[in-house]
CSV table of C-alpha atoms and ligand atoms in Angstrom, one decimal:
chain,number,residue,atom,x,y,z
A,5,MET,CA,-137.7,-195.3,-75.2
A,6,LEU,CA,-135.6,-195.3,-72.0
A,7,SER,CA,-132.4,-195.7,-73.9
A,8,ASP,CA,-133.4,-192.9,-76.2
A,9,VAL,CA,-133.9,-190.6,-73.2
A,10,ARG,CA,-130.6,-191.8,-71.7
A,11,SER,CA,-128.6,-191.0,-74.9
A,12,ARG,CA,-130.2,-187.6,-75.1
A,13,LEU,CA,-129.6,-186.8,-71.4
A,14,PRO,CA,-126.4,-184.8,-71.9
A,15,ALA,CA,-128.1,-182.6,-74.5
A,16,ILE,CA,-131.2,-182.2,-72.2
A,17,LEU,CA,-129.1,-181.2,-69.3
A,18,ALA,CA,-127.0,-178.8,-71.3
A,19,ASN,CA,-130.1,-177.2,-72.8
A,20,GLY,CA,-131.8,-177.0,-69.3
A,21,LEU,CA,-128.7,-175.2,-67.9
A,22,THR,CA,-128.6,-172.8,-70.8
A,23,ALA,CA,-132.3,-172.0,-70.3
A,24,ILE,CA,-131.7,-171.4,-66.5
A,25,GLY,CA,-128.8,-169.0,-67.4
A,26,LEU,CA,-130.9,-167.1,-70.0
A,27,PHE,CA,-133.9,-166.9,-67.7
A,28,ALA,CA,-131.7,-165.4,-64.9
A,29,MET,CA,-130.3,-162.9,-67.3
A,30,ILE,CA,-133.8,-161.8,-68.4
A,31,LEU,CA,-135.1,-161.5,-64.8
A,32,ASP,CA,-132.0,-159.5,-63.8
A,33,THR,CA,-133.0,-156.8,-66.3
A,34,SER,CA,-136.3,-156.1,-64.5
A,35,PRO,CA,-136.4,-152.8,-62.6
A,36,ALA,CA,-138.3,-154.6,-59.8
A,37,THR,CA,-135.2,-156.8,-59.1
A,38,THR,CA,-133.8,-156.0,-55.7
A,39,ASP,CA,-130.0,-156.0,-55.0
A,40,ALA,CA,-130.4,-159.3,-53.1
A,41,TRP,CA,-132.1,-160.9,-56.1
A,42,HIS,CA,-129.6,-159.3,-58.5
A,43,LEU,CA,-126.9,-161.2,-56.6
A,44,ILE,CA,-128.8,-164.5,-57.0
A,45,PHE,CA,-129.4,-164.0,-60.7
A,46,LEU,CA,-125.8,-162.9,-61.3
A,47,GLY,CA,-124.7,-166.0,-59.3
A,48,ALA,CA,-126.9,-168.2,-61.6
A,49,VAL,CA,-125.5,-166.6,-64.8
A,50,VAL,CA,-121.9,-167.1,-63.5
A,51,ALA,CA,-122.7,-170.7,-62.4
A,52,VAL,CA,-124.1,-171.6,-65.9
A,53,TRP,CA,-121.1,-169.9,-67.5
A,54,SER,CA,-118.7,-172.1,-65.4
A,55,ALA,CA,-120.6,-175.2,-66.5
A,56,ILE,CA,-120.3,-174.1,-70.1
A,57,LEU,CA,-116.6,-173.5,-69.7
A,58,ALA,CA,-116.2,-176.9,-68.0
A,59,GLU,CA,-118.1,-178.6,-70.8
A,60,LEU,CA,-115.8,-177.0,-73.4
A,61,VAL,CA,-112.7,-178.0,-71.5
A,62,ILE,CA,-113.9,-181.6,-71.3
A,63,ARG,CA,-114.7,-181.6,-75.0
A,64,LEU,CA,-111.3,-180.3,-75.9
A,65,HIS,CA,-109.6,-182.7,-73.5
A,66,ARG,CA,-111.3,-185.6,-75.3
A,67,HIS,CA,-109.4,-184.7,-78.5
A,68,ALA,CA,-105.9,-186.1,-78.5
A,69,THR,CA,-104.0,-183.4,-80.4
A,70,TRP,CA,-104.1,-179.6,-80.7
A,71,GLN,CA,-104.9,-180.0,-84.4
A,72,GLN,CA,-108.0,-182.0,-83.6
A,73,ARG,CA,-109.0,-179.4,-81.0
A,74,PHE,CA,-108.7,-176.6,-83.5
A,75,THR,CA,-110.6,-178.6,-86.1
A,76,TYR,CA,-113.4,-179.1,-83.5
A,77,LEU,CA,-113.4,-175.3,-82.7
A,78,ALA,CA,-113.8,-174.6,-86.5
A,79,THR,CA,-117.0,-176.7,-86.7
A,80,SER,CA,-120.3,-174.8,-86.1
A,81,GLU,CA,-120.7,-176.7,-82.8
A,82,GLY,CA,-117.2,-175.8,-81.6
A,83,ALA,CA,-117.6,-172.2,-82.7
A,84,ILE,CA,-120.9,-171.9,-80.7
A,85,ASP,CA,-119.2,-173.5,-77.6
A,86,LEU,CA,-116.3,-171.1,-77.8
A,87,ALA,CA,-118.5,-168.0,-78.4
A,88,SER,CA,-120.6,-169.1,-75.4
A,89,VAL,CA,-117.6,-169.2,-73.2
A,90,LEU,CA,-116.1,-165.9,-74.4
A,91,ALA,CA,-119.3,-163.9,-74.5
A,92,LEU,CA,-119.6,-163.2,-70.8
A,93,PRO,CA,-115.9,-162.3,-70.1
A,94,PHE,CA,-116.1,-160.0,-73.1
A,95,GLY,CA,-119.1,-158.3,-71.6
A,96,TRP,CA,-117.3,-157.9,-68.2
A,97,LEU,CA,-114.4,-156.3,-70.1
A,98,VAL,CA,-116.3,-153.8,-72.2
A,99,VAL,CA,-119.2,-153.0,-70.0
A,100,SER,CA,-118.9,-151.6,-66.5
A,101,ASP,CA,-122.4,-152.5,-65.2
A,102,PRO,CA,-122.6,-156.3,-64.5
A,103,ARG,CA,-126.3,-156.3,-65.4
A,104,ASP,CA,-125.5,-155.1,-68.9
A,105,ALA,CA,-122.5,-157.4,-69.1
A,106,SER,CA,-124.8,-160.4,-68.4
A,107,LEU,CA,-126.7,-159.4,-71.6
A,108,PHE,CA,-123.8,-160.8,-73.6
A,109,ALA,CA,-125.1,-164.2,-72.4
A,110,LEU,CA,-127.7,-164.0,-75.2
A,111,VAL,CA,-125.0,-165.8,-77.3
A,112,TRP,CA,-126.0,-168.9,-75.3
A,113,SER,CA,-129.3,-169.1,-77.1
A,114,LEU,CA,-127.3,-170.5,-80.1
A,115,ARG,CA,-126.5,-173.5,-77.9
A,116,PHE,CA,-130.1,-174.8,-78.4
A,117,ILE,CA,-129.4,-175.4,-82.1
A,118,ARG,CA,-126.1,-177.1,-81.4
A,119,HIS,CA,-127.8,-180.5,-80.8
A,120,THR,CA,-130.2,-180.4,-83.7
A,121,THR,CA,-129.4,-181.1,-87.4
A,122,GLY,CA,-131.5,-178.0,-88.2
A,123,LEU,CA,-128.5,-175.6,-88.4
A,124,THR,CA,-126.6,-177.8,-90.9
A,125,LEU,CA,-129.8,-178.3,-92.9
A,126,PHE,CA,-130.5,-174.5,-92.9
A,127,VAL,CA,-126.9,-173.7,-94.0
A,128,ARG,CA,-127.1,-176.3,-96.8
A,129,VAL,CA,-130.5,-175.0,-97.9
A,130,MET,CA,-129.1,-171.4,-98.0
A,131,MET,CA,-126.1,-172.5,-99.9
A,132,ARG,CA,-128.3,-174.4,-102.4
A,133,CYS,CA,-130.5,-171.4,-103.2
A,134,ARG,CA,-128.0,-168.6,-102.7
A,135,VAL,CA,-127.9,-167.6,-106.4
A,136,SER,CA,-131.7,-167.3,-106.6
A,137,LEU,CA,-131.9,-165.5,-103.3
A,138,LEU,CA,-129.1,-163.1,-104.5
A,139,SER,CA,-131.1,-162.3,-107.7
A,140,ILE,CA,-134.2,-161.6,-105.6
A,141,ALA,CA,-132.2,-159.5,-103.2
A,142,SER,CA,-130.8,-157.4,-106.1
A,143,LEU,CA,-134.3,-157.0,-107.5
A,144,PHE,CA,-135.4,-156.0,-104.1
A,145,GLY,CA,-132.6,-153.4,-103.9
A,146,ALA,CA,-133.5,-152.0,-107.3
A,147,ILE,CA,-137.2,-151.6,-106.4
A,148,PHE,CA,-136.2,-150.1,-103.0
A,149,PHE,CA,-134.0,-147.4,-104.5
A,150,GLY,CA,-136.4,-146.8,-107.3
A,151,ALA,CA,-139.4,-146.4,-104.9
A,152,SER,CA,-137.4,-144.1,-102.5
A,153,THR,CA,-136.4,-141.8,-105.4
A,154,LEU,CA,-139.9,-141.7,-106.9
A,155,ALA,CA,-141.5,-141.1,-103.5
A,156,TYR,CA,-139.0,-138.2,-103.0
A,157,ILE,CA,-140.0,-136.7,-106.4
A,158,PHE,CA,-143.7,-137.1,-105.8
A,159,GLU,CA,-144.0,-136.2,-102.2
A,160,ARG,CA,-141.1,-133.8,-101.3
A,161,HIS,CA,-143.3,-130.6,-101.6
A,162,ALA,CA,-146.4,-132.1,-99.8
A,163,GLN,CA,-144.4,-133.7,-96.9
A,164,PRO,CA,-140.9,-132.2,-96.7
A,165,GLU,CA,-140.5,-133.7,-93.2
A,166,THR,CA,-140.9,-137.3,-94.3
A,167,PHE,CA,-140.0,-137.2,-98.0
A,168,GLY,CA,-137.6,-134.2,-98.0
A,169,SER,CA,-134.7,-136.3,-99.3
A,170,VAL,CA,-134.2,-139.7,-100.9
A,171,GLY,CA,-132.6,-140.9,-97.6
A,172,ARG,CA,-135.8,-139.9,-95.7
A,173,ALA,CA,-138.0,-141.5,-98.2
A,174,MET,CA,-136.1,-144.8,-97.8
A,175,TRP,CA,-137.8,-145.4,-94.4
A,176,TRP,CA,-141.2,-145.2,-96.2
A,177,ALA,CA,-139.9,-147.4,-99.0
A,178,VAL,CA,-138.8,-150.1,-96.6
A,179,VAL,CA,-142.0,-150.2,-94.5
A,180,THR,CA,-144.1,-150.2,-97.7
A,181,LEU,CA,-142.0,-152.8,-99.5
A,182,THR,CA,-142.2,-155.1,-96.5
A,183,THR,CA,-146.0,-154.2,-96.3
A,184,THR,CA,-145.4,-153.5,-92.6
A,185,GLY,CA,-146.7,-149.9,-92.7
A,186,TYR,CA,-144.8,-149.1,-89.5
A,187,GLY,CA,-144.8,-145.4,-88.8
A,188,ASP,CA,-148.0,-144.6,-90.7
A,189,LEU,CA,-146.3,-142.7,-93.5
A,190,ILE,CA,-149.0,-142.1,-96.1
A,191,PRO,CA,-148.3,-140.4,-99.5
A,192,LEU,CA,-150.6,-137.5,-100.1
A,193,THR,CA,-150.3,-137.0,-103.9
A,194,ILE,CA,-152.1,-139.2,-106.4
A,195,TRP,CA,-148.7,-140.3,-108.0
A,196,GLY,CA,-147.4,-141.1,-104.5
A,197,ARG,CA,-150.4,-143.3,-103.7
A,198,LEU,CA,-150.2,-145.1,-107.1
A,199,LEU,CA,-146.5,-145.7,-106.4
A,200,ALA,CA,-147.3,-147.0,-102.9
A,201,GLY,CA,-149.8,-149.5,-104.3
A,202,TRP,CA,-147.2,-150.9,-106.8
A,203,VAL,CA,-144.5,-151.0,-104.2
A,204,MET,CA,-146.8,-153.0,-101.8
A,205,ILE,CA,-147.7,-155.5,-104.5
A,206,GLY,CA,-144.0,-155.8,-105.5
A,207,GLY,CA,-143.1,-156.5,-101.9
A,208,ILE,CA,-145.6,-159.2,-101.6
A,209,VAL,CA,-144.5,-160.8,-104.9
A,210,MET,CA,-140.9,-160.8,-103.8
A,211,PHE,CA,-141.5,-162.3,-100.4
A,212,ALA,CA,-143.7,-165.0,-102.0
A,213,LEU,CA,-140.9,-165.7,-104.5
A,214,GLN,CA,-138.3,-166.0,-101.7
A,215,ALA,CA,-140.6,-168.2,-99.7
A,216,GLY,CA,-141.1,-170.5,-102.7
A,217,ILE,CA,-137.4,-170.7,-103.5
A,218,ILE,CA,-136.5,-171.5,-99.8
A,219,ALA,CA,-139.3,-174.1,-99.5
A,220,THR,CA,-138.2,-175.8,-102.8
A,221,ALA,CA,-134.6,-175.9,-101.6
A,222,PHE,CA,-135.7,-177.4,-98.3
A,223,ALA,CA,-137.7,-180.1,-100.1
A,224,GLU,CA,-134.8,-180.8,-102.5
A,225,GLU,CA,-132.3,-181.0,-99.6
A,226,LEU,CA,-134.5,-183.4,-97.6
A,227,ARG,CA,-135.0,-185.5,-100.8
A,228,ARG,CA,-131.2,-185.6,-101.3
A,229,GLN,CA,-130.6,-186.7,-97.7
A,230,HIS,CA,-133.3,-189.4,-98.1
A,231,PHE,CA,-131.7,-190.5,-101.3
A,232,LEU,CA,-128.3,-190.8,-99.7
A,233,ARG,CA,-129.6,-192.7,-96.7
A,234,THR,CA,-131.6,-195.1,-98.9
A,235,TRP,CA,-128.6,-195.6,-101.2
A,236,ASP,CA,-126.4,-196.6,-98.3
A,237,LEU,CA,-129.0,-199.1,-97.2
A,238,VAL,CA,-129.7,-200.5,-100.6
A,239,VAL,CA,-126.0,-201.2,-101.4
A,240,THR,CA,-125.8,-203.4,-98.3
A,241,MET,CA,-128.6,-205.7,-99.6
A,242,PRO,CA,-127.2,-208.8,-101.4
A,243,LEU,CA,-130.1,-208.7,-103.9
A,244,PHE,CA,-129.1,-205.3,-105.2
A,245,GLN,CA,-125.3,-205.7,-104.9
A,246,LYS,CA,-124.6,-206.9,-108.5
A,247,LEU,CA,-126.5,-204.1,-110.1
A,248,GLY,CA,-124.9,-201.1,-111.8
A,249,ALA,CA,-125.0,-197.6,-110.2
A,250,ALA,CA,-127.8,-196.4,-112.7
A,251,THR,CA,-130.1,-199.3,-111.7
A,252,VAL,CA,-129.4,-198.8,-108.0
A,253,ALA,CA,-130.2,-195.1,-108.4
A,254,ASP,CA,-133.4,-196.1,-110.1
A,255,ILE,CA,-134.4,-198.5,-107.3
A,256,VAL,CA,-133.3,-196.0,-104.5
A,257,ARG,CA,-135.7,-193.4,-105.9
A,258,ARG,CA,-138.6,-195.9,-105.5
A,259,LEU,CA,-137.9,-197.2,-102.0
A,260,GLU,CA,-139.0,-195.7,-98.7
A,261,VAL,CA,-137.1,-196.3,-95.5
A,262,ARG,CA,-139.2,-197.4,-92.6
A,263,ASP,CA,-137.9,-197.8,-89.0
A,264,VAL,CA,-140.0,-200.3,-87.1
A,265,ALA,CA,-140.0,-201.0,-83.4
A,266,ALA,CA,-139.7,-204.5,-82.0
A,267,GLY,CA,-143.2,-206.2,-81.8
A,268,ALA,CA,-144.7,-204.1,-84.6
A,269,VAL,CA,-147.0,-206.0,-86.9
A,270,ILE,CA,-145.9,-205.1,-90.5
A,271,VAL,CA,-148.4,-207.2,-92.5
A,272,ARG,CA,-151.4,-209.0,-91.2
A,273,GLU,CA,-152.7,-212.4,-92.6
A,274,GLY,CA,-155.8,-212.1,-94.8
A,275,GLU,CA,-155.5,-208.4,-95.4
A,276,PRO,CA,-154.9,-206.9,-98.8
A,277,GLY,CA,-151.6,-205.2,-99.5
A,278,ASP,CA,-149.8,-203.2,-102.1
A,279,THR,CA,-146.3,-203.1,-100.6
A,280,MET,CA,-143.4,-205.4,-100.2
A,281,TYR,CA,-140.5,-205.1,-97.7
A,282,PHE,CA,-136.7,-205.7,-97.7
A,283,VAL,CA,-135.1,-206.2,-94.3
A,284,VAL,CA,-132.0,-204.0,-94.1
A,285,SER,CA,-131.3,-204.6,-90.4
A,286,GLY,CA,-133.1,-206.3,-87.5
A,287,GLU,CA,-135.3,-209.3,-87.8
A,288,ALA,CA,-138.9,-210.1,-88.8
A,289,THR,CA,-140.8,-213.3,-88.2
A,290,VAL,CA,-143.4,-214.8,-90.6
A,291,GLU,CA,-145.9,-216.3,-88.3
A,292,LEU,CA,-146.8,-219.5,-90.1
A,293,GLU,CA,-148.9,-222.2,-88.6
A,294,HIS,CA,-146.5,-225.1,-88.9
A,295,ALA,CA,-143.3,-223.2,-87.9
A,296,PRO,CA,-142.4,-219.5,-87.8
A,297,VAL,CA,-139.9,-218.3,-90.4
A,298,ILE,CA,-137.3,-215.8,-89.2
A,299,LEU,CA,-136.2,-213.3,-91.9
A,300,LYS,CA,-132.8,-211.7,-91.2
A,301,SER,CA,-131.2,-208.7,-93.0
A,302,GLY,CA,-131.0,-209.2,-96.7
A,303,SER,CA,-134.3,-211.0,-97.1
A,304,PHE,CA,-137.7,-209.7,-98.2
A,305,PHE,CA,-141.3,-210.4,-97.6
A,306,GLY,CA,-144.8,-209.2,-98.7
A,307,GLU,CA,-144.0,-210.1,-102.3
A,308,MET,CA,-146.6,-212.9,-102.6
A,309,THR,CA,-149.6,-210.6,-102.4
A,310,LEU,CA,-148.1,-208.3,-105.0
A,311,LEU,CA,-147.1,-211.0,-107.5
A,312,PHE,CA,-150.1,-213.4,-107.0
A,313,GLY,CA,-152.8,-210.9,-106.2
A,314,THR,CA,-153.8,-212.9,-103.1
A,315,PRO,CA,-154.4,-211.5,-99.6
A,316,ARG,CA,-151.5,-211.6,-97.2
A,317,SER,CA,-150.6,-215.3,-96.6
A,318,ALA,CA,-149.2,-214.7,-93.1
A,319,THR,CA,-148.7,-212.1,-90.4
A,320,VAL,CA,-145.2,-210.7,-90.3
A,321,VAL,CA,-143.9,-209.2,-87.0
A,322,ALA,CA,-140.7,-207.3,-86.3
A,323,THR,CA,-139.0,-209.3,-83.6
A,324,GLN,CA,-136.2,-206.7,-83.2
A,325,PRO,CA,-136.1,-203.0,-83.9
A,326,SER,CA,-135.6,-203.1,-87.7
A,327,VAL,CA,-134.9,-200.9,-90.7
A,328,LEU,CA,-137.0,-201.9,-93.8
A,329,LEU,CA,-137.1,-200.7,-97.3
A,330,VAL,CA,-140.6,-200.5,-98.7
A,331,LEU,CA,-141.5,-201.0,-102.4
A,332,ASP,CA,-145.0,-200.5,-103.7
A,333,ILE,CA,-146.8,-202.4,-106.3
A,334,ALA,CA,-146.6,-199.8,-109.1
A,335,ASP,CA,-142.8,-199.5,-108.6
A,336,LEU,CA,-142.4,-203.3,-108.6
A,337,ARG,CA,-144.2,-203.5,-111.9
A,338,GLU,CA,-142.0,-200.8,-113.4
A,339,LEU,CA,-139.0,-202.6,-112.0
A,340,ALA,CA,-140.2,-205.8,-113.6
A,341,ALA,CA,-140.3,-204.1,-117.0
A,342,ARG,CA,-136.8,-202.6,-116.6
A,343,ARG,CA,-135.0,-205.3,-114.6
A,344,PRO,CA,-136.9,-208.5,-115.3
A,345,GLU,CA,-134.1,-210.7,-113.9
A,346,LEU,CA,-134.4,-209.0,-110.5
A,347,VAL,CA,-138.1,-209.5,-110.3
A,348,ASP,CA,-137.7,-213.1,-111.6
A,349,LEU,CA,-135.5,-213.8,-108.6
A,350,ILE,CA,-138.2,-212.4,-106.2
A,351,GLU,CA,-140.9,-214.4,-108.1
A,352,ARG,CA,-138.9,-217.7,-107.9
A,353,GLU,CA,-138.6,-217.2,-104.1
A,354,ALA,CA,-142.3,-216.3,-103.8
A,355,THR,CA,-143.3,-219.5,-105.7
A,356,ARG,CA,-141.0,-221.6,-103.5
A,357,ARG,CA,-142.6,-220.1,-100.4
A,358,ARG,CA,-146.1,-220.7,-101.8
A,359,ASP,CA,-145.3,-224.3,-102.6
A,360,ALA,CA,-143.7,-224.8,-99.2
A,361,ASN,CA,-146.7,-223.4,-97.5
A,362,ALA,CA,-149.0,-225.6,-99.5
A,363,MET,CA,-147.3,-228.7,-98.4
A,364,THR,CA,-148.2,-230.0,-95.0
A,365,ARG,CA,-145.0,-229.8,-93.1
A,366,SER,CA,-144.5,-230.5,-89.4
A,367,PRO,CA,-141.0,-229.7,-88.3
A,368,ALA,CA,-141.0,-228.1,-84.9
A,369,SER,CA,-137.9,-226.0,-85.3
A,370,ALA,CA,-138.0,-222.5,-86.8
A,371,ASP,CA,-136.5,-222.0,-90.3
A,372,VAL,CA,-134.0,-219.2,-90.4
A,373,ILE,CA,-133.3,-217.4,-93.7
B,410,CMP,P1,-147.5,-211.9,-98.4
B,410,CMP,O1,-148.4,-213.0,-98.6
B,410,CMP,O2,-147.7,-210.7,-99.2
B,410,CMP,O3,-147.5,-211.5,-96.9
B,410,CMP,C1,-146.9,-212.4,-95.9
B,410,CMP,C2,-145.5,-212.7,-96.3
B,410,CMP,O4,-144.9,-213.7,-95.5
B,410,CMP,C3,-145.5,-213.3,-97.7
B,410,CMP,O5,-146.0,-212.4,-98.6
B,410,CMP,C4,-144.1,-213.8,-97.8
B,410,CMP,O6,-143.3,-212.7,-98.1
B,410,CMP,C5,-143.8,-214.2,-96.4
B,410,CMP,N1,-144.0,-215.7,-96.3
B,410,CMP,C6,-145.1,-216.4,-96.4
B,410,CMP,N2,-144.7,-217.7,-96.4
B,410,CMP,C7,-143.4,-217.8,-96.2
B,410,CMP,C8,-142.4,-218.8,-96.1
B,410,CMP,N3,-142.8,-220.1,-96.1
B,410,CMP,N4,-141.1,-218.5,-95.9
B,410,CMP,C9,-140.7,-217.2,-95.9
B,410,CMP,N5,-141.6,-216.2,-96.0
B,410,CMP,C10,-142.9,-216.5,-96.2
């Protein structure tokens, strides 16, 4: 926990500073701000800008060559850093009032997304669904122009002020299509009202379609990322290493990655269970009465309950922070049908463990697998 906070400290500090700068910029726009306070807020904005500049200089200095520096500036993180540094001097150059110049610091708000994976994820999602979104956008455009033209035809005599040209009717079309209703523009003719009803329904359908497309693309992208992470972990496991890509892909789809903290009880003796675990990294200890068994990366546990239908034969605890792959009973059965040799291997080890437990053994030392 503490190391987690320590590793995030630079990001927390950078975000804190950015927030202070933005807050000072906002307060500076208040008419109640006196000249003395204006100087303080301006000082805060300039101080934060200096820190942002220093951060960029240090980041660039860490790269050995100019080519690496330019490559960094071409990344989304580098571009946000550069824009944050340039925003304020640009404001000072083009605007004479320093209060207005400080408004350019709004670019700094992009710095909050620099440290999250959200931006990359969002860009990937948008790229993934760009074709569908473009189709919706063109449909939206067609309805928008159609609605503006029809509203002009139906309403131009009744309300020449608002619907006197297609251009004027466009404002009505956009607020109706987005179902905002902003401006309270109401058609007076029966045809105009009918049109308004259809445009509103069309707007709702299109926004629902867009939301659905984006939500599906988000889910697919997250599934893809999960698949890639699981794949990377699965191929490190000796048990799966000799399998072909198609079988690995089949297994990867069935496995869940679970990160467990040191000291976490993963399975408890006597309880029922429907999952087995593969240790990718870290360490788990099987707490057996005669001597604990330490399971290192590459080994598995929890298979006995699945294969023999018995309650958990022992408690298994993570003795280090560990990454596990979890396979449930239904997927194990399907795997047994498709890759019997793999499950035979697991079954042989389970039988060996059961026999070993059945025998009364008394070595004091811990077995390490
Ligand atoms: P299960 O009985 O489902 O839950 C406890 C798990 O501990 C068990 O499956 C095995 O995977 C593991 N286990 C039990 N006995 C031994 C043993 N002697 N050596 C290694 N692992 C064991």
